């Protein structure tokens, strides 16, 4: 079955430190990959997406992610964390099934001052 | 355009009651999706529409759940005989795919259902 695994349900970093949120997918067919952010009691906002163009994808708020087919990974990074980055982050995949998204379980990012 | 709108934002209901949620997509978006998100989990796909046609339903969508999009604009999700396990955030998303695959879904703020 197609699935997405996010390693670490909680990640805590200091303000100004590197943010690394991990995502692996299971599929023999390269999917389309997404990262979404969710603030408390809010919907999901798209951070970035990979759709088979450049493997390094830049998104909003200084985030970027790199698609690595050999590792079936799509990890999200940001060089310097800001307090406003504290939120829940979801990795998702789509396999061209009408745009249906399959989400990981999420990683809660905390940023310490 | 104010984005995807969901109503109500919060709903508390007693077990066994019926509830209905509404989603207004972004204007001219022809695809509309429903997802369910339980506490501490990622959203799970429930169903989606292209215009007024319901093209796919998840096995998560039991017989107590029904979704409609009668005129291809807004959609409703009804849950009959609610159970405590139905407590979740129900998210709606819409898109207008200019290319396939569809990669640009916009989410609403969700309806949080609590069944007591």
CSV table of N, CA and C in Angstrom, one decimal, chain B residues 67-115:
chain,number,residue,atom,x,y,z
B,67,UNK,N,-22.0,12.4,1.1
B,67,UNK,CA,-21.5,13.7,0.6
B,67,UNK,C,-22.2,14.0,-0.7
B,68,UNK,N,-22.5,15.3,-0.9
B,68,UNK,CA,-23.2,15.7,-2.1
B,68,UNK,C,-22.6,17.0,-2.6
B,69,UNK,N,-22.7,17.2,-3.9
B,69,UNK,CA,-22.3,18.5,-4.5
B,69,UNK,C,-23.3,18.7,-5.6
B,70,UNK,N,-24.5,19.1,-5.3
B,70,UNK,CA,-25.6,19.1,-6.2
B,70,UNK,C,-25.5,19.9,-7.5
B,71,UNK,N,-24.9,21.1,-7.4
B,71,UNK,CA,-24.8,21.9,-8.6
B,71,UNK,C,-23.3,22.2,-8.9
B,72,UNK,N,-22.4,21.3,-8.4
B,72,UNK,CA,-21.0,21.5,-8.7
B,72,UNK,C,-20.4,22.7,-8.1
B,73,UNK,N,-21.1,23.3,-7.1
B,73,UNK,CA,-20.4,24.4,-6.4
B,73,UNK,C,-20.1,24.0,-5.0
B,74,UNK,N,-21.0,24.3,-4.0
B,74,UNK,CA,-20.8,24.0,-2.6
B,74,UNK,C,-21.0,22.5,-2.4
B,75,UNK,N,-20.5,22.0,-1.3
B,75,UNK,CA,-20.7,20.5,-1.0
B,75,UNK,C,-21.2,20.4,0.5
B,76,UNK,N,-21.9,19.4,0.7
B,76,UNK,CA,-22.3,19.0,2.1
B,76,UNK,C,-21.8,17.6,2.5
B,77,UNK,N,-21.4,17.5,3.7
B,77,UNK,CA,-21.1,16.2,4.2
B,77,UNK,C,-22.0,15.9,5.4
B,78,UNK,N,-22.8,14.9,5.4
B,78,UNK,CA,-23.7,14.5,6.4
B,78,UNK,C,-23.2,13.3,7.1
B,79,UNK,N,-23.3,13.3,8.4
B,79,UNK,CA,-23.0,12.1,9.2
B,79,UNK,C,-24.3,11.8,10.0
B,80,UNK,N,-24.8,10.6,9.8
B,80,UNK,CA,-26.0,10.1,10.5
B,80,UNK,C,-25.7,9.3,11.7
B,81,UNK,N,-26.5,9.4,12.7
B,81,UNK,CA,-26.3,8.6,13.9
B,81,UNK,C,-24.9,8.6,14.4
B,82,UNK,N,-24.4,9.8,14.7
B,82,UNK,CA,-23.0,10.1,15.1
B,82,UNK,C,-22.6,9.2,16.2
B,83,UNK,N,-21.3,8.8,16.2
B,83,UNK,CA,-20.7,8.0,17.2
B,83,UNK,C,-19.5,8.8,17.7
B,84,UNK,N,-19.0,8.4,18.9
B,84,UNK,CA,-17.9,9.2,19.5
B,84,UNK,C,-16.7,9.1,18.6
B,85,UNK,N,-16.5,8.0,17.9
B,85,UNK,CA,-15.4,7.8,17.0
B,85,UNK,C,-15.4,8.8,15.8
B,86,UNK,N,-16.6,9.5,15.6
B,86,UNK,CA,-16.6,10.4,14.5
B,86,UNK,C,-16.0,11.8,14.9
B,87,UNK,N,-15.7,11.9,16.1
B,87,UNK,CA,-15.1,13.2,16.6
B,87,UNK,C,-13.8,13.4,15.9
B,88,UNK,N,-13.7,14.5,15.2
B,88,UNK,CA,-12.5,14.8,14.3
B,88,UNK,C,-12.6,16.2,13.7
B,89,UNK,N,-11.6,16.5,13.0
B,89,UNK,CA,-11.6,17.8,12.2
B,89,UNK,C,-11.9,17.3,10.8
B,90,UNK,N,-12.9,17.9,10.2
B,90,UNK,CA,-13.3,17.6,8.8
B,90,UNK,C,-12.8,18.7,7.9
B,91,UNK,N,-11.9,18.4,7.0
B,91,UNK,CA,-11.3,19.4,6.1
B,91,UNK,C,-11.9,19.3,4.7
B,92,UNK,N,-12.1,20.4,4.1
B,92,UNK,CA,-12.5,20.5,2.7
B,92,UNK,C,-11.3,21.1,1.9
B,93,UNK,N,-11.2,20.7,0.7
B,93,UNK,CA,-10.2,21.3,-0.2
B,93,UNK,C,-10.7,21.4,-1.6
B,94,UNK,N,-10.3,22.4,-2.3
B,94,UNK,CA,-10.7,22.5,-3.7
B,94,UNK,C,-9.5,22.8,-4.6
B,95,UNK,N,-9.8,22.5,-5.9
B,95,UNK,CA,-8.7,22.7,-6.9
B,95,UNK,C,-9.3,22.9,-8.3
B,96,UNK,N,-8.5,23.5,-9.2
B,96,UNK,CA,-8.9,23.6,-10.6
B,96,UNK,C,-7.7,23.2,-11.4
B,97,UNK,N,-7.6,21.9,-11.6
B,97,UNK,CA,-6.3,21.4,-12.3
B,97,UNK,C,-6.2,21.9,-13.7
B,98,UNK,N,-5.1,22.6,-13.9
B,98,UNK,CA,-4.8,23.1,-15.3
B,98,UNK,C,-4.1,22.1,-16.1
B,99,UNK,N,-3.4,21.2,-15.3
B,99,UNK,CA,-2.7,20.1,-15.9
B,99,UNK,C,-3.0,18.8,-15.1
B,100,UNK,N,-2.7,17.7,-15.6
B,100,UNK,CA,-2.8,16.5,-14.8
B,100,UNK,C,-1.3,16.1,-14.6
B,101,UNK,N,-0.9,15.7,-13.4
B,101,UNK,CA,-1.8,15.5,-12.3
B,101,UNK,C,-2.2,16.8,-11.6
B,102,UNK,N,-3.3,16.7,-10.9
B,102,UNK,CA,-3.7,17.8,-10.1
B,102,UNK,C,-2.8,18.0,-8.9
B,103,UNK,N,-2.2,19.2,-8.8
B,103,UNK,CA,-1.2,19.4,-7.7
B,103,UNK,C,-1.4,20.7,-6.9
B,104,UNK,N,-2.6,21.2,-7.0
B,104,UNK,CA,-2.8,22.5,-6.4
B,104,UNK,C,-4.1,22.6,-5.6
B,105,UNK,N,-4.2,21.9,-4.5
B,105,UNK,CA,-5.4,21.9,-3.7
B,105,UNK,C,-5.3,22.9,-2.6
B,106,UNK,N,-6.3,23.7,-2.4
B,106,UNK,CA,-6.4,24.7,-1.3
B,106,UNK,C,-7.4,24.2,-0.2
B,107,UNK,N,-6.9,24.3,1.0
B,107,UNK,CA,-7.7,23.7,2.1
B,107,UNK,C,-8.5,24.8,2.9
B,108,UNK,N,-9.6,24.5,3.3
B,108,UNK,CA,-10.4,25.3,4.3
B,108,UNK,C,-9.9,25.2,5.7
B,109,UNK,N,-10.5,25.9,6.6
B,109,UNK,CA,-10.0,25.9,8.0
B,109,UNK,C,-10.6,24.7,8.8
B,110,UNK,N,-11.5,24.0,8.2
B,110,UNK,CA,-12.0,22.8,8.8
B,110,UNK,C,-13.2,23.0,9.7
B,111,UNK,N,-13.9,21.9,9.9
B,111,UNK,CA,-15.0,21.9,10.9
B,111,UNK,C,-14.6,20.9,12.0
B,112,UNK,N,-14.6,21.3,13.2
B,112,UNK,CA,-14.2,20.4,14.3
B,112,UNK,C,-15.5,19.8,14.9
B,113,UNK,N,-15.6,18.5,14.8
B,113,UNK,CA,-16.8,17.9,15.4
B,113,UNK,C,-16.4,17.2,16.7
B,114,UNK,N,-17.2,17.4,17.7
B,114,UNK,CA,-17.1,16.7,18.9
B,114,UNK,C,-18.4,16.0,19.2
B,115,UNK,N,-18.4,14.7,19.4
B,115,UNK,CA,-19.6,13.9,19.7
B,115,UNK,C,-19.5,13.5,21.2
